[in-house]
XYZ file of C-alpha atoms in Angstrom:
592
model
C 118.973 133.586 111.168
C 115.554 131.834 111.031
C 112.816 134.365 112.891
C 111.852 133.650 116.483
C 108.447 133.730 116.851
C 107.260 135.519 120.075
C 104.324 133.583 121.677
C 102.697 137.122 123.245
C 102.488 138.406 119.530
C 99.183 137.000 117.116
C 101.510 135.646 113.298
C 99.698 137.054 110.661
C 97.997 134.413 110.211
C 96.352 134.636 112.896
C 93.855 137.580 111.895
C 93.871 136.023 108.521
C 91.791 133.509 110.363
C 90.098 135.949 112.327
C 89.068 138.371 109.029
C 87.498 134.893 107.539
C 85.052 134.400 110.574
C 84.465 137.426 110.270
C 83.688 137.618 106.739
C 82.171 134.134 106.452
C 79.769 135.668 109.894
C 79.252 138.509 107.505
C 78.244 136.968 104.228
C 76.155 134.448 105.764
C 73.866 136.425 107.492
C 73.374 138.556 104.361
C 72.380 135.637 102.946
C 69.797 135.396 105.458
C 69.034 138.898 105.524
C 68.279 138.740 101.507
C 65.844 137.142 100.966
C 62.435 138.584 99.363
C 63.982 142.465 99.929
C 66.511 141.597 97.085
C 68.775 139.305 95.107
C 70.772 137.475 97.927
C 74.621 138.011 97.135
C 76.813 135.570 94.770
C 79.087 132.755 96.365
C 82.175 132.422 95.360
C 81.688 128.408 94.950
C 78.348 126.113 94.704
C 78.348 122.847 95.392
C 74.871 121.600 93.753
C 72.771 118.235 94.530
C 75.382 116.430 96.439
C 74.143 113.421 98.779
C 76.142 115.003 101.509
C 77.415 113.443 105.247
C 77.872 116.678 107.250
C 80.983 114.702 109.329
C 78.722 114.057 112.097
C 77.918 110.258 110.998
C 74.396 111.527 111.366
C 72.174 109.809 107.781
C 73.378 112.296 104.535
C 70.853 113.924 102.551
C 71.065 115.566 99.370
C 71.573 119.175 99.427
C 73.885 122.419 98.163
C 76.938 124.269 99.660
C 77.631 127.499 99.434
C 81.487 128.819 99.382
C 82.563 132.131 99.930
C 85.613 133.880 102.582
C 87.343 130.106 102.948
C 83.491 128.955 104.560
C 80.843 127.007 104.513
C 77.886 129.779 104.416
C 74.338 127.711 103.151
C 73.765 124.417 102.765
C 70.276 123.283 101.729
C 68.168 123.782 98.416
C 69.988 126.855 96.881
C 68.322 126.489 93.886
C 67.654 130.547 92.881
C 71.567 131.011 94.066
C 74.177 133.050 92.001
C 77.512 132.031 92.151
C 81.599 132.649 90.043
C 82.131 128.640 90.385
C 79.610 125.750 90.185
C 80.474 122.069 90.335
C 77.908 120.218 89.662
C 77.908 116.980 92.397
C 74.775 115.107 91.516
C 74.755 111.498 92.401
C 79.103 111.740 94.076
C 78.837 111.446 97.963
C 80.432 115.259 99.886
C 82.160 115.471 102.901
C 84.060 117.103 104.612
C 87.983 117.079 103.623
C 89.691 113.911 105.403
C 91.907 114.096 108.081
C 95.369 112.654 108.270
C 96.325 111.161 111.855
C 99.672 110.360 111.046
C 101.537 112.055 107.898
C 105.069 112.171 107.370
C 104.744 115.011 105.077
C 107.424 117.174 106.792
C 110.099 117.314 104.179
C 107.780 116.094 100.902
C 105.650 119.309 100.978
C 108.979 120.887 101.451
C 109.738 120.206 98.106
C 106.360 118.971 96.070
C 104.269 121.340 98.164
C 101.304 119.823 95.857
C 100.755 116.122 98.168
C 99.250 114.771 95.095
C 98.383 110.927 96.761
C 96.570 112.099 99.621
C 95.109 114.866 97.759
C 93.095 112.806 95.313
C 92.417 110.404 98.021
C 90.374 113.521 99.555
C 92.859 114.053 102.779
C 92.627 118.375 103.116
C 94.846 118.031 107.241
C 98.333 116.284 106.886
C 99.165 115.816 111.034
C 103.140 115.309 111.875
C 104.621 114.701 114.949
C 104.964 110.790 115.233
C 108.135 111.085 118.546
C 110.502 113.481 115.884
C 108.892 116.544 115.007
C 110.514 119.863 113.219
C 111.139 121.835 115.713
C 112.481 122.623 117.982
C 115.593 122.608 117.157
C 118.974 123.426 118.784
C 121.680 124.739 115.507
C 123.224 121.093 115.590
C 119.759 119.732 114.865
C 119.103 122.054 112.577
C 122.256 121.499 110.689
C 122.097 117.291 111.274
C 118.950 117.597 109.497
C 120.758 119.422 106.100
C 123.596 116.921 106.761
C 121.354 113.808 105.904
C 119.416 114.994 102.991
C 119.765 112.920 100.139
C 117.238 112.701 97.343
C 114.891 115.848 99.238
C 117.206 118.995 99.538
C 115.979 122.093 101.565
C 117.454 124.620 103.744
C 116.070 124.738 107.143
C 115.423 128.793 108.312
C 113.379 127.661 111.220
C 114.350 126.946 114.938
C 110.824 125.837 116.345
C 108.069 123.641 115.277
C 105.507 126.782 114.911
C 107.618 128.383 112.569
C 108.575 125.619 110.073
C 104.717 125.327 110.515
C 104.492 129.138 109.086
C 107.869 128.432 106.822
C 105.286 125.941 105.020
C 102.209 127.864 104.951
C 104.132 130.863 103.562
C 106.088 128.574 100.601
C 102.577 127.570 99.895
C 101.188 124.104 100.263
C 97.945 122.322 98.840
C 96.694 120.915 101.753
C 96.877 122.385 105.392
C 99.133 121.336 107.923
C 99.067 120.647 112.131
C 102.181 118.702 114.692
C 102.565 116.757 117.544
C 105.837 118.071 119.074
C 108.084 115.171 119.088
C 109.005 113.695 122.750
C 111.682 112.525 120.873
C 112.930 115.959 119.162
C 112.603 117.440 123.073
C 114.859 114.607 124.446
C 117.932 115.225 121.490
C 117.244 118.945 122.344
C 118.121 118.513 125.502
C 119.530 115.288 126.257
C 121.736 113.666 122.797
C 121.557 110.384 121.834
C 122.349 109.261 125.421
C 120.549 106.066 127.178
C 119.272 106.828 130.411
C 116.651 108.878 131.924
C 116.330 112.468 131.893
C 117.417 114.385 134.895
C 115.012 116.684 136.903
C 116.350 119.879 135.076
C 116.534 118.149 131.907
C 112.425 116.753 132.042
C 112.245 120.218 133.360
C 113.345 122.522 130.586
C 112.012 119.470 128.051
C 108.555 119.817 129.501
C 109.196 123.848 128.854
C 109.483 123.285 125.044
C 105.736 121.562 125.029
C 104.468 124.903 126.830
C 106.003 126.551 124.338
C 105.058 124.397 121.863
C 101.474 124.352 122.339
C 101.297 127.926 122.738
C 103.113 128.328 118.700
C 99.579 125.860 118.325
C 101.377 122.283 119.010
C 98.181 119.568 118.683
C 99.853 117.864 121.987
C 103.301 115.929 122.576
C 103.444 112.589 119.976
C 105.969 110.006 121.180
C 107.787 106.185 119.286
C 108.508 104.084 122.411
C 110.471 101.136 120.004
C 113.457 103.622 118.480
C 116.274 105.109 119.907
C 116.723 107.280 122.062
C 112.927 107.042 122.642
C 113.033 103.789 124.407
C 114.939 105.472 126.847
C 111.966 107.474 127.831
C 110.351 105.809 131.055
C 106.759 106.631 132.012
C 107.361 109.067 134.452
C 109.129 111.344 131.847
C 106.505 110.685 129.351
C 103.912 111.451 131.497
C 105.304 115.354 133.186
C 105.572 115.758 129.343
C 102.142 115.170 128.721
C 100.877 116.987 131.573
C 102.377 120.511 130.291
C 100.679 119.336 127.215
C 97.844 119.117 128.888
C 97.446 122.466 130.747
C 97.166 124.088 127.457
C 93.679 120.951 126.508
C 96.502 118.991 124.099
C 96.821 115.488 123.655
C 99.319 112.439 124.171
C 99.706 110.471 120.860
C 102.131 107.310 120.930
C 103.748 104.750 119.255
C 103.633 102.343 121.492
C 106.687 100.998 123.415
C 105.765 96.775 122.017
C 103.465 96.330 119.484
C 104.341 93.040 119.776
C 105.451 91.021 122.883
C 104.385 93.550 125.396
C 101.288 95.645 123.785
C 99.356 94.567 126.371
C 100.974 96.522 129.314
C 102.535 99.243 126.559
C 98.499 99.963 126.415
C 97.886 99.853 129.821
C 100.932 102.683 129.694
C 98.679 104.842 126.966
C 95.937 104.263 129.774
C 97.781 105.645 132.851
C 99.042 108.577 130.840
C 95.387 109.792 129.685
C 94.804 109.294 133.915
C 96.641 111.226 134.521
C 96.367 114.238 132.116
C 92.382 113.969 132.046
C 93.017 114.906 128.096
C 92.841 112.415 125.337
C 95.336 110.741 124.153
C 95.828 108.029 121.484
C 97.716 105.084 120.184
C 99.573 105.308 116.297
C 98.754 102.801 113.834
C 97.558 100.293 116.534
C 98.156 96.532 116.094
C 98.996 93.384 117.038
C 102.522 92.495 115.540
C 103.598 89.219 115.143
C 101.766 85.841 113.939
C 102.318 84.578 117.850
C 100.575 87.785 118.942
C 97.350 88.426 117.061
C 95.273 86.806 120.379
C 95.668 89.569 121.959
C 94.197 92.271 119.737
C 91.416 90.790 121.114
C 92.548 91.557 125.031
C 94.091 94.923 124.072
C 90.791 96.153 122.234
C 89.106 95.427 125.754
C 91.564 96.866 127.280
C 91.136 100.015 125.629
C 87.273 99.893 125.671
C 86.796 99.381 129.607
C 88.919 102.454 130.429
C 86.692 104.131 127.518
C 83.478 102.867 129.806
C 85.173 104.451 133.033
C 85.798 107.923 131.084
C 89.103 107.633 130.308
C 89.348 109.313 127.156
C 91.807 106.779 124.253
C 91.306 106.039 120.789
C 93.737 104.825 118.231
C 94.460 104.589 114.416
C 95.604 102.390 111.579
C 96.552 102.002 107.636
C 94.308 99.092 106.134
C 97.065 96.766 105.460
C 98.540 93.453 107.177
C 102.242 95.662 106.151
C 103.632 97.554 108.534
C 106.626 99.702 106.901
C 109.750 101.099 109.398
C 113.450 101.109 109.230
C 115.947 98.530 110.295
C 116.814 100.264 113.127
C 113.631 98.455 114.320
C 115.580 95.554 114.124
C 118.385 96.083 116.257
C 118.821 96.798 120.329
C 118.351 100.459 121.184
C 121.951 100.338 123.109
C 123.569 99.689 119.908
C 122.083 102.623 118.271
C 122.929 104.860 121.290
C 125.125 108.461 120.498
C 123.278 108.572 117.077
C 123.018 107.525 114.084
C 127.186 107.592 113.325
C 127.801 105.967 116.196
C 125.113 103.061 115.509
C 126.564 102.441 112.109
C 130.646 102.681 113.802
C 129.018 100.736 116.369
C 127.825 97.763 113.733
C 131.532 97.325 112.183
C 133.156 95.762 115.308
C 133.009 92.233 115.191
C 132.330 91.415 119.277
C 128.951 94.577 119.474
C 128.158 92.759 115.867
C 128.057 89.244 117.327
C 126.100 90.641 120.231
C 123.397 92.446 118.184
C 123.672 88.737 116.190
C 122.260 87.014 119.003
C 119.680 89.519 120.371
C 118.560 89.869 116.172
C 117.835 85.906 116.194
C 116.582 85.587 120.139
C 112.855 85.255 120.432
C 112.945 88.468 122.895
C 115.538 90.868 124.046
C 112.773 92.729 126.149
C 112.929 95.139 122.787
C 111.017 95.323 120.429
C 112.265 93.369 117.220
C 110.541 93.844 114.215
C 112.691 91.445 112.246
C 111.402 88.726 114.812
C 107.974 90.145 114.402
C 108.002 89.277 110.633
C 108.850 85.882 111.561
C 110.702 85.133 108.591
C 112.987 86.791 106.153
C 110.497 86.674 103.323
C 107.652 88.659 105.209
C 110.227 91.688 104.962
C 110.456 94.014 101.659
C 113.220 96.987 101.378
C 111.936 99.948 100.168
C 114.399 102.490 100.406
C 117.741 103.625 100.206
C 120.480 105.817 100.000
C 123.081 104.667 98.192
C 122.306 104.844 94.489
C 124.324 101.200 94.336
C 122.004 99.776 96.686
C 118.870 101.187 94.613
C 118.088 98.330 92.674
C 117.530 96.078 95.483
C 114.324 97.642 96.343
C 110.951 96.216 95.629
C 112.661 92.786 96.958
C 112.454 90.760 99.804
C 115.218 90.171 102.842
C 115.485 85.928 101.801
C 115.955 86.634 97.791
C 118.529 89.717 98.721
C 120.570 87.754 101.754
C 120.486 84.525 99.497
C 122.181 86.552 96.411
C 124.679 88.343 98.258
C 125.565 84.960 100.431
C 125.059 85.438 104.252
C 122.569 85.462 106.783
C 119.204 87.497 107.058
C 120.558 89.173 110.426
C 124.024 89.162 108.557
C 122.895 91.542 105.415
C 120.686 93.996 107.962
C 123.132 94.593 109.544
C 125.855 94.742 106.160
C 122.999 97.050 104.140
C 123.122 99.282 107.145
C 126.766 99.935 107.202
C 126.712 99.979 103.284
C 123.755 102.986 102.650
C 124.739 104.784 106.172
C 120.880 104.634 106.745
C 118.123 103.039 108.696
C 117.250 101.303 105.725
C 113.003 101.438 105.553
C 111.083 98.121 104.524
C 108.210 96.818 104.802
C 107.411 94.423 107.605
C 104.237 91.612 107.376
C 103.098 91.548 111.370
C 99.660 91.772 111.281
C 96.266 88.878 110.530
C 93.914 89.932 107.790
C 91.251 88.706 110.445
C 92.465 91.392 113.156
C 93.162 94.455 110.247
C 88.916 93.717 109.777
C 88.165 93.574 113.215
C 90.315 96.774 113.757
C 88.497 98.697 111.037
C 84.974 98.147 112.266
C 85.704 99.854 116.068
C 83.500 102.949 116.299
C 86.603 104.642 118.140
C 89.291 103.558 115.229
C 90.569 106.672 112.641
C 92.594 105.936 110.024
C 96.055 107.421 109.022
C 99.181 106.529 105.573
C 102.153 107.131 108.229
C 103.571 107.710 104.799
C 104.772 110.670 103.049
C 102.258 112.973 100.194
C 103.862 111.796 96.816
C 103.490 111.744 93.764
C 105.017 109.746 90.880
C 107.808 112.024 89.516
C 110.601 113.232 90.615
C 112.197 113.577 93.567
C 109.795 109.917 94.882
C 111.209 108.110 92.550
C 114.197 107.371 93.961
C 112.521 105.376 96.812
C 109.721 102.659 96.823
C 106.967 103.791 99.342
C 104.721 101.149 101.223
C 101.522 101.345 98.834
C 99.509 103.045 102.021
C 100.939 106.565 100.828
C 98.553 106.333 98.090
C 95.471 104.101 98.989
C 95.202 103.989 102.891
C 91.668 106.702 103.155
C 90.513 105.172 99.250
C 90.726 101.416 100.497
C 89.393 102.103 103.493
C 85.873 103.315 101.962
C 86.328 101.458 99.036
C 87.073 98.045 100.186
C 85.940 97.801 103.619
C 83.489 100.047 103.622
C 81.660 99.424 100.471
C 82.765 96.457 99.223
C 83.007 94.691 102.551
C 80.213 96.578 104.086
C 82.086 96.671 107.776
C 80.239 99.911 108.426
C 78.026 102.607 106.583
C 79.127 105.263 104.884
C 77.983 107.926 107.479
C 79.760 106.538 109.801
C 82.914 105.690 107.986
C 82.910 109.258 107.102
C 82.519 110.833 110.685
C 86.155 108.586 111.644
C 87.657 110.659 109.077
C 86.824 113.778 109.747
C 84.115 115.247 112.897
C 85.954 112.629 115.413
C 89.386 113.368 114.848
C 88.857 117.156 114.484
C 86.664 116.708 117.590
C 89.314 114.840 120.122
C 92.034 117.512 118.974
C 89.739 120.523 119.874
C 90.289 121.816 115.864
C 87.442 124.080 116.440
C 85.632 124.690 112.339
C 87.049 122.051 111.007
C 85.675 118.454 110.598
C 81.853 119.348 109.934
C 79.801 120.319 106.664
C 78.078 123.269 108.684
C 77.834 126.912 108.784
C 80.492 128.221 109.713
C 82.583 125.908 109.444
C 86.681 126.450 106.847
C 85.427 124.937 103.553
C 87.122 121.785 103.295
C 85.115 119.645 101.207
C 85.707 116.377 99.132
C 83.373 114.781 97.064
C 83.937 111.515 95.410
C 82.221 108.357 93.727
C 81.338 106.566 96.818
C 80.106 103.704 93.769
C 83.859 103.843 92.856
C 86.571 104.992 95.156
C 89.723 102.621 95.020
C 93.072 102.218 95.872
C 95.306 100.617 92.923
C 99.298 101.033 95.069
C 100.493 97.572 95.546
C 103.794 96.425 97.202
C 104.851 95.651 93.408
C 104.035 98.866 91.719
C 103.409 101.364 95.281
C 103.033 104.468 93.173
C 99.646 104.226 91.585
C 97.235 107.396 92.305
C 93.944 106.122 94.205
C 90.762 107.255 91.891
C 87.057 107.846 92.403
C 87.572 111.949 94.204
C 86.607 114.371 92.054
C 87.349 117.330 93.398
C 88.756 118.551 96.564
C 88.735 122.292 98.363
C 91.135 123.630 100.950
C 89.581 126.444 102.771
C 87.635 126.887 99.837
C 90.060 127.274 97.501
C 89.681 123.875 94.190
C 92.910 122.386 94.849
C 91.968 119.054 92.861
C 89.265 119.877 90.000
C 87.228 116.996 87.998
C 89.805 114.654 88.697
C 92.737 116.758 88.275
C 94.959 118.815 90.575
C 94.461 122.355 90.125
C 98.369 124.288 91.849
C 96.192 126.678 94.286
C 98.170 126.365 97.067
C 95.750 127.717 100.094
C 96.766 125.030 102.708
C 97.166 126.883 106.034
C 98.670 125.656 109.756
C 95.793 124.380 111.569
C 96.667 125.024 115.100
C 95.905 123.932 118.956
C 93.667 124.824 121.692
C 96.750 126.054 123.024
C 97.073 129.052 120.098
C 93.316 128.920 118.828
C 91.529 129.911 122.015
C 93.089 134.065 122.283
C 92.735 136.800 119.794
C 95.752 139.263 119.395
C 95.192 140.418 122.983
C 94.716 137.257 124.567
C 90.917 137.008 125.038
C 89.363 133.947 123.709
C 87.144 134.531 120.591
C 83.826 132.682 119.830
C 85.284 130.616 116.822
C 82.396 128.676 114.935
C 80.426 125.805 115.781
C 77.948 123.674 114.213
C 74.420 125.080 112.581
C 71.785 124.042 111.628
């Protein structure tokens, strides 16, 4: 049986955090008070002489960082200080650890806790929950999660989202983790895979599940509205879930209902939910998908900026590439997927259903999001991942190449591959223009994500090809677009990877280099940071990141993974504002 988390009682992790705060505060007081009265206490780690970008967007300065008790306790000229360990950061940038606003490391961390593809880009916090979260689960959902495993094998020993996050911490992970509770997961929990609106009693239960998840530390509610069964949820349902999260200070974050033909209306929906809740709302992997829709990017930006000017707290994140990646389920209508995966595959075997699906896939617009149509041609669809070992040689080839070799149409080939692989089959779709990518990356409210797992070029990750964003999103942004293209100053770029998302999500003590803050620190060479992953060679590490510390512990040292696993669960405002007895905690703010 999974251990049930009682929201009324604080888990051990809460005491460890409180103890760390007390220790860091006492240590900083001892450091300041020693002065002329005698030798100051010894730091655990001293990062010397780096160019410090504090995460606020302020101009950098040359300074030392003193770390102890998992926190930053001093910043400045620490020439006379002693330390157990020193890092020479002269000539290097020193910044808060980067926040990956959309990570799919939910399963990859269970089989490889090192998170190496992200660590080597400076990521110290993985945020999950794009529609699907690892809890809450029914017994049937737990069985299904185990039954669908292929290359990754793990036991589902949790039920709630909080239990899953705690299980990662107990296992030991290199990075910190946090999660939204998924609106799709809530819907499956209460409704299943039926294509219909939630009934009032079902919606009430879903809202109670949101409140429970928020008390366990969820950041808010995340949705992904192009996929079944999430596409069945109306705005009223999503607003109710977001309002339940807002009771605890939670955010709403969404993969839009459409990123192509109905982009503007879909943005209006997110803005309406943000207005209704009065809390932060965010758009996942912002884009105008499909060449015919590229001009809409400017209109979409204008709508968001108009809402922001009115005081609506809405923003977005993205990955710096022109191709998206998803499953072939995003090429087929939601109605054919009603009832779940097995029902979908069985329907595709029926000739009359197959013909209807083919007609809709080939239509310019059928009222649902079709990534195959948005790509514009089968040459712009590259197959990435399969469950069936006999199909894996097709990974990396375009849909056009595979269809020609098989002697069928591209649309028929998509259907056949789903049936033969008994999976959604992952693929990359070239959807965006480089001009729009550059325009969006320059926006002050745009965060960065990978929208991928945390991987490494070793087993069990060699059986599929990831999108190169898994190994390159953050390095590509900082290297190619910030340094080489000069889209924004480096201090601004770092703020958008650190202080900005931490403030938006209410993450106290994260996202800045300041006394009292957790010691999540990345030291990198701004002149050398670069991505190397491509679609042909996607499993190539980024370079330029020299050192990464998570909660004060080096996890990357001199460009080498240390094997340390100091990662913790980072909980949202519904959890972190209470101590064991329910009293408000005065968690660290910036100092100096």
